[in-house]
Tab-separated table of C-alpha atoms in Angstrom:
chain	number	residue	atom	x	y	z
A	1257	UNK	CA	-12.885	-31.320	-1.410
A	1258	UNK	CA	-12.913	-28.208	-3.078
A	1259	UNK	CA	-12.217	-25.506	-1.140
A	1260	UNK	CA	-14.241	-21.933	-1.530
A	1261	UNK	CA	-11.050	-19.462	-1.377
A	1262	UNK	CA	-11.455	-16.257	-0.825
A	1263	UNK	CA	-9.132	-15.166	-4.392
A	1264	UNK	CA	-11.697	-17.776	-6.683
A	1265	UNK	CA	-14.734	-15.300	-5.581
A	1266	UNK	CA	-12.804	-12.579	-6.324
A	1267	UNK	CA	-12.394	-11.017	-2.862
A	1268	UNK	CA	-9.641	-9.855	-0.871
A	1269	UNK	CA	-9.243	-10.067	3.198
A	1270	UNK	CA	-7.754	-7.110	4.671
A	1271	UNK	CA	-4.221	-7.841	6.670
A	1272	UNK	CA	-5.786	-5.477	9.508
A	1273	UNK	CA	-9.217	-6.314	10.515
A	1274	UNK	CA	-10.095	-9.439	8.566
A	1275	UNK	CA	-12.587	-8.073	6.450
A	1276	UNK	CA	-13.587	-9.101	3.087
A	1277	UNK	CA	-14.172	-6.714	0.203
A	1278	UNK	CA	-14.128	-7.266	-3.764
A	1279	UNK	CA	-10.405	-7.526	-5.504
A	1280	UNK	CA	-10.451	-4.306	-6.950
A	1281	UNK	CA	-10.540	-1.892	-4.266
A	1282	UNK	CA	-7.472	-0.768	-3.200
A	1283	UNK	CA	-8.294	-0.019	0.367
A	1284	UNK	CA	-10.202	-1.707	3.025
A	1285	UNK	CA	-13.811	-0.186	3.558
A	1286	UNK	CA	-13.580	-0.800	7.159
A	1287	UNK	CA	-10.186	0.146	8.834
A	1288	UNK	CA	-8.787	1.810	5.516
A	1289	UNK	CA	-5.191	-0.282	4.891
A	1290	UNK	CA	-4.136	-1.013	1.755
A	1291	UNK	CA	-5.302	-4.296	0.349
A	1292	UNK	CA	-3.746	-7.187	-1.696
A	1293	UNK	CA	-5.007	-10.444	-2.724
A	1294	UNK	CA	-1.797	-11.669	-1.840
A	1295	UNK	CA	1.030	-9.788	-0.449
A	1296	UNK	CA	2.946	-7.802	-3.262
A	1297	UNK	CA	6.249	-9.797	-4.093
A	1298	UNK	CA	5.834	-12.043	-1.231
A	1299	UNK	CA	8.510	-14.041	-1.914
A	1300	UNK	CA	11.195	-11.898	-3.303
A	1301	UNK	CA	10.915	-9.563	-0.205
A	1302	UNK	CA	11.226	-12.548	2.170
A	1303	UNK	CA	14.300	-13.891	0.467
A	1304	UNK	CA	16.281	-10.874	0.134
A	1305	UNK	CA	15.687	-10.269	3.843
A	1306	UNK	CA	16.274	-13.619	4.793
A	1307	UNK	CA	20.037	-13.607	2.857
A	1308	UNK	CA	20.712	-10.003	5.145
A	1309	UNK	CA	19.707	-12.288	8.305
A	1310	UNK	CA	21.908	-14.595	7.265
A	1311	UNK	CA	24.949	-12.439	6.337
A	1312	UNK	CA	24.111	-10.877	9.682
A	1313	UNK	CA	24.373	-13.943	11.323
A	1314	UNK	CA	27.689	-14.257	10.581
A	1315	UNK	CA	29.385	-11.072	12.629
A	1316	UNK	CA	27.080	-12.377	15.417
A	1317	UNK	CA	29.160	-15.472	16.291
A	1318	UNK	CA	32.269	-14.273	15.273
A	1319	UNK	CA	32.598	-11.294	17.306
A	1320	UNK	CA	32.328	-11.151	21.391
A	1321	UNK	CA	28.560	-10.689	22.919
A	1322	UNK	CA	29.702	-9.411	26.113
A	1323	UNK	CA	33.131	-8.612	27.358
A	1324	UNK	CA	33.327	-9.677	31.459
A	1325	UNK	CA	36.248	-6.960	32.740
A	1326	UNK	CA	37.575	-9.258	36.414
A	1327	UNK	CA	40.608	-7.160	38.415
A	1328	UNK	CA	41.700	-5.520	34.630
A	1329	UNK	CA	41.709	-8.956	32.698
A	1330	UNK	CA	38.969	-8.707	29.496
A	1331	UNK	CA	37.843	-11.918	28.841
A	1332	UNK	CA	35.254	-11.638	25.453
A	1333	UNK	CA	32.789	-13.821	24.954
A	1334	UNK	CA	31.001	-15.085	22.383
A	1335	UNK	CA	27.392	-16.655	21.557
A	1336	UNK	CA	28.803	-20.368	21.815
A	1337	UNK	CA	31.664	-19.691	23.997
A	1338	UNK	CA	28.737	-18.752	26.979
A	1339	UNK	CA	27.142	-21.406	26.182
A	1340	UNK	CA	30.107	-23.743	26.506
A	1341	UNK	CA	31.490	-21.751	29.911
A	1342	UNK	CA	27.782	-22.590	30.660
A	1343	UNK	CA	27.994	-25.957	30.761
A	1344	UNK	CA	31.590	-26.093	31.909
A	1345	UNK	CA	30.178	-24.383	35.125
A	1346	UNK	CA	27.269	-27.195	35.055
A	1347	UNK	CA	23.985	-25.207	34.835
A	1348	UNK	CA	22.600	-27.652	32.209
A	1349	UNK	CA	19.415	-26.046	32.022
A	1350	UNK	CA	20.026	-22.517	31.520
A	1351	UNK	CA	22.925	-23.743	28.831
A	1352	UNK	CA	20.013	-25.135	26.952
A	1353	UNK	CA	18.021	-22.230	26.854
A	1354	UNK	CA	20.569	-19.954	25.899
A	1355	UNK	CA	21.465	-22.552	22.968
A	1356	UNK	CA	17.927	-22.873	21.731
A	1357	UNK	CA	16.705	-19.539	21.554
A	1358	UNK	CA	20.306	-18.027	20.293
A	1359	UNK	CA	21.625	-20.993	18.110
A	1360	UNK	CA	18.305	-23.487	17.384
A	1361	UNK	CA	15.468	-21.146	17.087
A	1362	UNK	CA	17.607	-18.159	14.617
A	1363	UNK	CA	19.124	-21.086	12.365
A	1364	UNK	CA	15.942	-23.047	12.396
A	1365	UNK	CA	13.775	-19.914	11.246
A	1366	UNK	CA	15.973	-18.793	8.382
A	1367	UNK	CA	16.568	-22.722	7.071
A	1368	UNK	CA	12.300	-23.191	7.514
A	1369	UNK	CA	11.498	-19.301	6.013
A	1370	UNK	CA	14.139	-20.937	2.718
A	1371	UNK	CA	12.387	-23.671	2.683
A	1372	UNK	CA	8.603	-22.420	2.725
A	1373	UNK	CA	9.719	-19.664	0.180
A	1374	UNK	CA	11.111	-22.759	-2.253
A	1375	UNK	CA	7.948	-24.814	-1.883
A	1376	UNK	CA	5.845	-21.628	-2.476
A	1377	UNK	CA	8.239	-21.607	-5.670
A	1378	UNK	CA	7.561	-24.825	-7.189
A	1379	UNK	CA	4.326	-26.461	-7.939
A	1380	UNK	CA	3.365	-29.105	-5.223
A	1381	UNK	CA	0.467	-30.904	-4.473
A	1382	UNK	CA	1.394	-32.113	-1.045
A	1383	UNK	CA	2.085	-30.771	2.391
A	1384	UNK	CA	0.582	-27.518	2.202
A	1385	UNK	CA	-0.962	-28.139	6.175
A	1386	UNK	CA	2.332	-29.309	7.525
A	1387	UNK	CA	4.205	-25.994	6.228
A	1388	UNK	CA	1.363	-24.406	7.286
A	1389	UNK	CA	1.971	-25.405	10.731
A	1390	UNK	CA	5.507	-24.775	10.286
A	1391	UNK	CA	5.287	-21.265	9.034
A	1392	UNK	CA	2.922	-20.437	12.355
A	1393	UNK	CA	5.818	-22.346	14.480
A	1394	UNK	CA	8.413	-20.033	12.361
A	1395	UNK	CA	5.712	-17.078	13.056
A	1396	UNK	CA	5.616	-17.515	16.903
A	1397	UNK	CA	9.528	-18.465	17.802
A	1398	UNK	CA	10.551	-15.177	16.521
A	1399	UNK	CA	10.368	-13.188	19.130
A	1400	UNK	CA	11.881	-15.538	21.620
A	1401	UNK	CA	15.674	-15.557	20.457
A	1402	UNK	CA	15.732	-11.663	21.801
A	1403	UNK	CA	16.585	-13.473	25.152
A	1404	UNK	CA	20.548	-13.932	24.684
A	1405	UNK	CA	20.596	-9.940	23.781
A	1406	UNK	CA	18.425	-9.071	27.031
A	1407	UNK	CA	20.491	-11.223	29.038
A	1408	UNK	CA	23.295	-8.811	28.021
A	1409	UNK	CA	21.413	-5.708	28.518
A	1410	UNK	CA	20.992	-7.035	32.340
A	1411	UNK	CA	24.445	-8.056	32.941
A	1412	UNK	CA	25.577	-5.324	31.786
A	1413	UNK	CA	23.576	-2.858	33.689
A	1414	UNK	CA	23.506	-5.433	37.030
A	1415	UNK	CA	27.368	-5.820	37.298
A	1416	UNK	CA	29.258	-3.182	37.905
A	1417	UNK	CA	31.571	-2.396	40.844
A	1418	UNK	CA	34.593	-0.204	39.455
A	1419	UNK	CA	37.634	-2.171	38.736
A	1420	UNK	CA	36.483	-5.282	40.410
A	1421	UNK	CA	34.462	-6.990	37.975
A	1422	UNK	CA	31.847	-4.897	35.175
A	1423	UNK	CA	31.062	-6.411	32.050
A	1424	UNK	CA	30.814	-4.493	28.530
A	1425	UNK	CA	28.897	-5.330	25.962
A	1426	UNK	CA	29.928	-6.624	22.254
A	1427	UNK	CA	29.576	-5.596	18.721
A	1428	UNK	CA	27.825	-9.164	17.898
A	1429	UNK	CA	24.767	-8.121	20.479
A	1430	UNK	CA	23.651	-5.518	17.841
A	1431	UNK	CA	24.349	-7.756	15.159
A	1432	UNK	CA	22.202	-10.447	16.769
A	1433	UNK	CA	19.105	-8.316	17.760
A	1434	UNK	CA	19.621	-7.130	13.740
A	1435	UNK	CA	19.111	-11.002	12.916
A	1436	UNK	CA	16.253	-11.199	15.315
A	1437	UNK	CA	14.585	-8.132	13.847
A	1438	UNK	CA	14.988	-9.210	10.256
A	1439	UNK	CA	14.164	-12.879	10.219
A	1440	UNK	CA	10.677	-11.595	12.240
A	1441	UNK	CA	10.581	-8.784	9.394
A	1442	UNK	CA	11.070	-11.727	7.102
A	1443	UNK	CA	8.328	-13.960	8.853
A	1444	UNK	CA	5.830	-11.315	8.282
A	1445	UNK	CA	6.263	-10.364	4.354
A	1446	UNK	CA	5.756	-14.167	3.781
A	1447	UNK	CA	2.574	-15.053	2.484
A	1448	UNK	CA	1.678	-18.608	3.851
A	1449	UNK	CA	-1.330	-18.739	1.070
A	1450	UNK	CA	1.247	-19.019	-1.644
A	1451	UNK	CA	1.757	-22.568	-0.051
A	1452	UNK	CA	-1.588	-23.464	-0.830
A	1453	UNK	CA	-1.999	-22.031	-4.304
A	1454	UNK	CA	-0.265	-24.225	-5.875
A	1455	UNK	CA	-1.983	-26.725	-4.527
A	1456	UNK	CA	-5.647	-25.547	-6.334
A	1457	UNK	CA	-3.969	-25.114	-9.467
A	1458	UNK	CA	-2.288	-28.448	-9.383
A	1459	UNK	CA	-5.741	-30.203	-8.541
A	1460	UNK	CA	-7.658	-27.946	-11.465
B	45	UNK	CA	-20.374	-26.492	7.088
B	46	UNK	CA	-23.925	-26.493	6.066
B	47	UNK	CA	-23.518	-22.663	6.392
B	48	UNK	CA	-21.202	-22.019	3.960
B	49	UNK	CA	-22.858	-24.183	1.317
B	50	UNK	CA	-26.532	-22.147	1.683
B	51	UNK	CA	-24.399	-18.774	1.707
B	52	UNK	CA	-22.800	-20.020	-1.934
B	53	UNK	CA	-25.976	-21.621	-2.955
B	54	UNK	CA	-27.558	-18.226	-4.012
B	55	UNK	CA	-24.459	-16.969	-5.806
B	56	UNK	CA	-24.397	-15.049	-9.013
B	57	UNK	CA	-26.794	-12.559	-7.499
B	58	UNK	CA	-25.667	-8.782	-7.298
B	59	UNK	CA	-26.400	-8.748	-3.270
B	60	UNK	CA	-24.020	-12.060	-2.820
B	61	UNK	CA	-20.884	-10.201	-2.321
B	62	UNK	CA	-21.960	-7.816	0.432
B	63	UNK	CA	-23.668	-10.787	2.439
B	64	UNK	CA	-20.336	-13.003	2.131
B	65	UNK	CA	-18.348	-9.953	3.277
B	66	UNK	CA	-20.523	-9.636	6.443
B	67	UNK	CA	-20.863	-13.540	7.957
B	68	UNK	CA	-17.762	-14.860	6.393
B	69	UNK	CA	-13.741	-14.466	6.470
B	70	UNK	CA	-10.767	-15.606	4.642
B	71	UNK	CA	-8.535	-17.557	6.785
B	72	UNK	CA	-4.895	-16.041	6.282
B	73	UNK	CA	-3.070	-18.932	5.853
B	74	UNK	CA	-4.780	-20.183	3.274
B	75	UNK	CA	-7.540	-18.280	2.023
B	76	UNK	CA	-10.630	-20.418	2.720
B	77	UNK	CA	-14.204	-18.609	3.011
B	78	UNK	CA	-15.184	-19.468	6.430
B	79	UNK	CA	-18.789	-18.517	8.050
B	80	UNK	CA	-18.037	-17.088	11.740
B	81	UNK	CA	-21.530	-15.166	12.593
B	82	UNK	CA	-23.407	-16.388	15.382
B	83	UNK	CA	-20.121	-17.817	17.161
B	84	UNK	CA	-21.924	-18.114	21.167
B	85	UNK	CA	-19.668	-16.547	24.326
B	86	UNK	CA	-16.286	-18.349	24.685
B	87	UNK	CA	-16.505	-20.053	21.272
B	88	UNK	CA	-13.106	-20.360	18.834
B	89	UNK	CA	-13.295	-20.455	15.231
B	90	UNK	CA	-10.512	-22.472	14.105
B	91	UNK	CA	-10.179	-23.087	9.969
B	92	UNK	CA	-10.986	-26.742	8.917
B	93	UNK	CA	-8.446	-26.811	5.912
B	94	UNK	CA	-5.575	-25.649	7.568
B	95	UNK	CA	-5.860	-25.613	11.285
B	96	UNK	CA	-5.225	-21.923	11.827
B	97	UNK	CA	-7.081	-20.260	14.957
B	98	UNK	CA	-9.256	-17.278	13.336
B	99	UNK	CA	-11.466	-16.168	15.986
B	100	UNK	CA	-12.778	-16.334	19.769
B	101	UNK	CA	-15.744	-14.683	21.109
B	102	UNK	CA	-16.402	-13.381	23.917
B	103	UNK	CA	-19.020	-11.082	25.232
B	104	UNK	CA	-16.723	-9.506	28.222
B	105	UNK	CA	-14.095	-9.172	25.672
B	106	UNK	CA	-13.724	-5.596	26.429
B	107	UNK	CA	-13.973	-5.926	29.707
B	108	UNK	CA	-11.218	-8.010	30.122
B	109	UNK	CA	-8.710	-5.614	28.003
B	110	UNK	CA	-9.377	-2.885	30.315
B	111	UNK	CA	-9.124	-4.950	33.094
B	112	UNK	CA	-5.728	-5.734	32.550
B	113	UNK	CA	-4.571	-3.108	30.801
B	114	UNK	CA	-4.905	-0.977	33.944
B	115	UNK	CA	-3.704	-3.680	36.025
B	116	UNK	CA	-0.608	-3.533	33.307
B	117	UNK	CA	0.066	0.008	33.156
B	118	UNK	CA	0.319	0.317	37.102
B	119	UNK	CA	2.302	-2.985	37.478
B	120	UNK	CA	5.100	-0.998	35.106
B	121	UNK	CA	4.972	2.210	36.460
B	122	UNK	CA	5.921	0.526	39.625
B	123	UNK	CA	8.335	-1.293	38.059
B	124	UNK	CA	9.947	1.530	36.469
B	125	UNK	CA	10.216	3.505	40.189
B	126	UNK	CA	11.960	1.185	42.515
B	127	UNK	CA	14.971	-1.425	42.487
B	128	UNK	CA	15.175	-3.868	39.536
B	129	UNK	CA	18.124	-6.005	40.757
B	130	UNK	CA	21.090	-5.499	43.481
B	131	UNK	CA	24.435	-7.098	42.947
B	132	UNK	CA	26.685	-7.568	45.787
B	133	UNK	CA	30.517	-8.858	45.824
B	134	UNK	CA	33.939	-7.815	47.456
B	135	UNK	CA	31.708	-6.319	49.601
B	136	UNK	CA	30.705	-3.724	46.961
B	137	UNK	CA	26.777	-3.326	46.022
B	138	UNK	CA	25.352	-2.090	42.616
B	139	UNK	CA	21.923	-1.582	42.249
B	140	UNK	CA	20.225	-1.135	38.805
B	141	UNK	CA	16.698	-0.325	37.780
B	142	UNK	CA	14.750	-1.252	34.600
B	143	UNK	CA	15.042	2.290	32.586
B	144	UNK	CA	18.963	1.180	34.113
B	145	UNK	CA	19.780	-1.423	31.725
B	146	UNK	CA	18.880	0.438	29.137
B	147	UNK	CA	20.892	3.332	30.141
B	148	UNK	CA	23.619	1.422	30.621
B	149	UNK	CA	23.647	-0.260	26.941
B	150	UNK	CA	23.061	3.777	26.158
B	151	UNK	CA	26.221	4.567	28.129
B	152	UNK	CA	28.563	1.919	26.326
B	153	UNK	CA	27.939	3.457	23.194
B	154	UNK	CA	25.233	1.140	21.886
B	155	UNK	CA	22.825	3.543	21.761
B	156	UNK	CA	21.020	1.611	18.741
B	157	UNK	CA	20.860	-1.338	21.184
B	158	UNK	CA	19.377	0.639	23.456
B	159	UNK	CA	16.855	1.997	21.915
B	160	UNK	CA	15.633	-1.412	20.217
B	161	UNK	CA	15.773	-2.999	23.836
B	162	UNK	CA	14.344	-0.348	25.371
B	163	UNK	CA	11.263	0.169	23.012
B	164	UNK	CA	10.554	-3.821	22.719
B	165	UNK	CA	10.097	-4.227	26.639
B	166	UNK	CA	9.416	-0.793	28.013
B	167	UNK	CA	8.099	1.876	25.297
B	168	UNK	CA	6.128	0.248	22.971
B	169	UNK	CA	4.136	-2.463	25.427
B	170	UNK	CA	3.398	1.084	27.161
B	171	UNK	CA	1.910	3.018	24.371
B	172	UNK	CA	0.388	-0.693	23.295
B	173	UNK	CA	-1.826	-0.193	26.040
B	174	UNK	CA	-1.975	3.490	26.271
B	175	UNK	CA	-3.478	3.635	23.106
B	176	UNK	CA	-5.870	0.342	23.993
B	177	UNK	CA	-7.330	2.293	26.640
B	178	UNK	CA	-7.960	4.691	24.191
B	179	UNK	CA	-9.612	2.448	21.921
B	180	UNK	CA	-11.682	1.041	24.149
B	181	UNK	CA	-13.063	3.836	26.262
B	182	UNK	CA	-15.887	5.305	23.385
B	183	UNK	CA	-16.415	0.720	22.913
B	184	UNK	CA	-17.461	1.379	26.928
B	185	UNK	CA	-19.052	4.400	26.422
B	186	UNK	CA	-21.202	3.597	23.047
B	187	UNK	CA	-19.776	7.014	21.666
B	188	UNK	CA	-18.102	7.316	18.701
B	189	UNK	CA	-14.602	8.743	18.417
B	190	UNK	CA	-12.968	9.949	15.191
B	191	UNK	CA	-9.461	8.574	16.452
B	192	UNK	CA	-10.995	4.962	16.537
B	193	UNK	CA	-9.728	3.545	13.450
B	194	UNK	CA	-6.230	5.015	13.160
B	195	UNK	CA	-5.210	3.723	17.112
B	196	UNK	CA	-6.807	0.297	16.068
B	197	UNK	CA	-4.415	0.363	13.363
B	198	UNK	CA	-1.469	1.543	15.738
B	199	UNK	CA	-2.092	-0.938	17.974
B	200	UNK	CA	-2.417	-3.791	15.990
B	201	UNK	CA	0.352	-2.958	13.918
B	202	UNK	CA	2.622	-3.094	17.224
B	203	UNK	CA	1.155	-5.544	19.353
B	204	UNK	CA	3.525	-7.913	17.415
B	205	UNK	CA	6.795	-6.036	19.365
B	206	UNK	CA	6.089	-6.369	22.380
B	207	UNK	CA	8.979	-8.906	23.867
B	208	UNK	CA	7.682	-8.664	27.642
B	209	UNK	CA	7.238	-11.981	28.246
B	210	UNK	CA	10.689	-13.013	26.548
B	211	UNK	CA	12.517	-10.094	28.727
B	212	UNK	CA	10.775	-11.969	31.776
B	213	UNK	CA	13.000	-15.110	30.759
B	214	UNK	CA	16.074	-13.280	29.786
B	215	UNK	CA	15.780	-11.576	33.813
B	216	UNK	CA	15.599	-15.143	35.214
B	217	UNK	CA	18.408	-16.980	32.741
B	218	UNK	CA	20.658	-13.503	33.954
B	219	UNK	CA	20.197	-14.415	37.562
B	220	UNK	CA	21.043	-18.109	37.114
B	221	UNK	CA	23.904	-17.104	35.217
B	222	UNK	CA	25.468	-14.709	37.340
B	223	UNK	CA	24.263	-16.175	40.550
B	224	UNK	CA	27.833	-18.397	41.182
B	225	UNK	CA	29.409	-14.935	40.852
B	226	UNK	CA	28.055	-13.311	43.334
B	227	UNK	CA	24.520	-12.394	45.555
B	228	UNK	CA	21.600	-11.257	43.478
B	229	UNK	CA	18.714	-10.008	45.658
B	230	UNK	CA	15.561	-9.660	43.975
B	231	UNK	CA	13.776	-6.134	44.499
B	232	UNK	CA	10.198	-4.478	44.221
B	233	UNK	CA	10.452	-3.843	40.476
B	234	UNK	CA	10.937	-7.391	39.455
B	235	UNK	CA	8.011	-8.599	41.289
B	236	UNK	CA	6.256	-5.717	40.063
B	237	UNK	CA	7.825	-6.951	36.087
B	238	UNK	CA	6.561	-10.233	36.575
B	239	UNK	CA	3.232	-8.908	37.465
B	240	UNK	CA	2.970	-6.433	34.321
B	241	UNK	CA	4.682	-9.640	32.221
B	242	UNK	CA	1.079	-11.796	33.213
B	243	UNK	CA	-1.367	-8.558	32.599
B	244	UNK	CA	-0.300	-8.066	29.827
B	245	UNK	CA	-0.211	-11.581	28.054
B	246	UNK	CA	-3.630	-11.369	29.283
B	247	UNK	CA	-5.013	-8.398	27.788
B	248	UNK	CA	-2.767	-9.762	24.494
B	249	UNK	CA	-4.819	-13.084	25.157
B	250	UNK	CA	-8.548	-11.293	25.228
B	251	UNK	CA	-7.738	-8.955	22.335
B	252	UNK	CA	-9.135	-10.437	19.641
B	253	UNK	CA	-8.436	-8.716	16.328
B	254	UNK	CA	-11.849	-9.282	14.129
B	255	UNK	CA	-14.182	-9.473	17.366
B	256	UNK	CA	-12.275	-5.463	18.044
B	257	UNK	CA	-12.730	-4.566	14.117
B	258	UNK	CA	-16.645	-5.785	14.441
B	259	UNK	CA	-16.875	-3.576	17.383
B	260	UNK	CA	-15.782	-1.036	15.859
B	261	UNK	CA	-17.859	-1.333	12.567
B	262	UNK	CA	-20.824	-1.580	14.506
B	263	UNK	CA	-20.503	1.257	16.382
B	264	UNK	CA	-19.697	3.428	13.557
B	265	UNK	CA	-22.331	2.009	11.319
B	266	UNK	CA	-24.671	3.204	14.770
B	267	UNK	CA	-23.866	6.602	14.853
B	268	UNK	CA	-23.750	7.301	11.375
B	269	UNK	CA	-27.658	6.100	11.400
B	270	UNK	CA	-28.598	7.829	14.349
């Protein structure tokens, strides 16, 4: 079927209200932000901010989330190390959130975010729908791997009682929230409409 | 369907253009022309190409954003003013508040933490619907404002962090976690949290970004005939 795009009439939708107005204007006649066919250097903005979310990904696991201080003894901890004194301790469940939103969902986004910015790449004629879908899944996870930091922000406020027991928290929280906050930054200057592109000009 | 072959059937003409900018949008994920005018009350438009959701209508829209945007801002300020969580061991209590963990990240020396975690659950969900209520009071009133457009802007521009809802979760996996160690009790605030957590989704759930835009248009388009 051939689709009626938006680009082939020569009209660009505006990123802020949804409205339509011809490709040459530079601003939107209704809400007045800028406006681009596509987003400007979709790709090349995604990937360099995807290889900082990476890089910061590393300092995130390495170093101790949260330092627990019992009777003077520090014991760090780090991202997997909770989760593993998580299931050691036998709450199942709550070890499996932890390692979804902290572990699956951050390593899932940036592999999925490499992968939709390689297919927008190449010239494909298949599959735009399902990365479609997968770029919304990408899209809506984001926020959700903020848990393991706020976790941290409410031990660390909750216990507290002088030198019996407090717990501190660790240079890889910051790091983390900075992966968080990058791969959503990353999310968002990817233009899922690349995907399908390459798809018209395939078919023509 | 039938729609959006009659609205291409007459192009070529000079007046095409302006008519395909009024009925129609470009889905964002993949930049098909789809007709949404005359969508009836509680109706989605959802793209047929790629699946994405692009629009519901509803005629109590802005109704419902006030609603429980009011309900949300007086859920937090609650929350805010009393007892978050209470931690007792050894027989030793602390008690913390919500603007408390955020001091306390402050107080470690993480005072970028602190300000990301404090602006993603407390500050910007706050001015989020601060400035919604500003939006939508002249959309009540039928008056125009001249602040309108920028605040639409604002607001959509930030809706997207907001992590209430995931701060809800991170409260609950905290307790479970630290639960073994010692007693948690539960106070006002986090009910209070919980409450604010639902309002908002909701308002987040009945703001709809074109139906808001169209409001807008029209009311400006209104004012500036009469």
């Amino acid at each position: 079927m051939a689709r009626n795009r938006a680009i082939s009439q020569h009209l660009s939708c505006c990123h802020v209200c949804y409205k339509l107005a011809p490709v040459e204007s530079h601003h939107c006649p209704r809400c007045g932000a800028g406006l681009h066919p596509r987003k400007p250097e979709s790709t090349q903005r995604t990937l360099a901010l995807l290889i900082t979310a990476t890089l910061l990904y590393i300092p995130a696991n390495i170093f101790p989330i949260m330092i627990t201080e019992q009777f003077g003894n520090a014991l760090p901890s780090t991202i997997l190390g909770g989760v593993i004194l998580l299931i050691d301790l036998g709450s199942i469940p709550i070890a499996a959130v932890i390692f979804i939103a902290s572990v699956m969902v951050p390593v899932g986004k940036l592999i999925s975010l490499y992968y939709l910015c390689w297919c927008a790449h190449r010239q494909d004629e298949f599959g735009a729908r399902s990365r479609s879908v997968m770029y919304r899944i990408t899209e809506f996870v984001g926020k959700w791997s903020m848990v393991d930091v706020f976790v941290v922000s409410i031990l660390v406020a909750l216990v507290s009682l002088g030198g019996v027991i407090s717990i501190r928290p660790g240079i890889a929280a910051i790091a983390f929230a900075g992966v968080v906050l990058v791969t959503m930054v990353a999310a968002d200057s990817f233009d899922p409409r690349l995907l399908w592109d390459r798809e018209e000009t395939a078919e023509e | 369907m039938d729609k959006i072959e009659t609205a291409f059937a007459g192009m070529g003409d000079s007046g095409a253009h302006a008519d395909i900018a009024e009925t129609h949008i470009a889905c964002l994920s993949c930049d098909t022309l789809i007709d949404i005018s005359g969508l009836a009350h509680g109706e989605r438009a959802k793209c047929p190409v790629c699946g994405d959701l692009l629009t519901e209508y509803r005629d109590d829209g802005v109704s419902r954003v006030v609603a429980f945007s009011v309900a949300a801002v007086i859920l937090l300020a609650m929350a805010c003013a009393y007892p978050f969580l209470s931690f007792k061991s050894a027989g030793l209590e602390s008690v913390t508040t919500l603007p408390g963990t955020v001091i306390a990240l402050y107080d470690y020396g993480m005072a970028d933490l602190a300000f990301l975690v404090g602006s993603f659950i407390i500050a910007v969900p706050l001015l989020v619907l601060l400035l919604l209520l500003l939006l939508c009071t002249p959309l009540v009133t039928q008056r125009r404002a001249p602040w309108m457009i920028p605040v639409g802007r604002i607001v959509f521009a930030l809706q997207h962090w907001c992590m209430v809802d995931v701060f809800l979760i991170g409260v609950i996996v905290s307790l479970v976690k630290i639960a073994a160690m010692a007693t948690v009790v539960l106070g006002i605030s986090f009910f209070a949290y919980a409450g604010f957590a639902i309002c908002f989704t909701m308002a987040m759930a009945s703001l709809d970004r074109l139906q808001f835009w169209l409001l807008v248009e029209r009311l400006m388009r209104d004012q500036a005939r009469g």
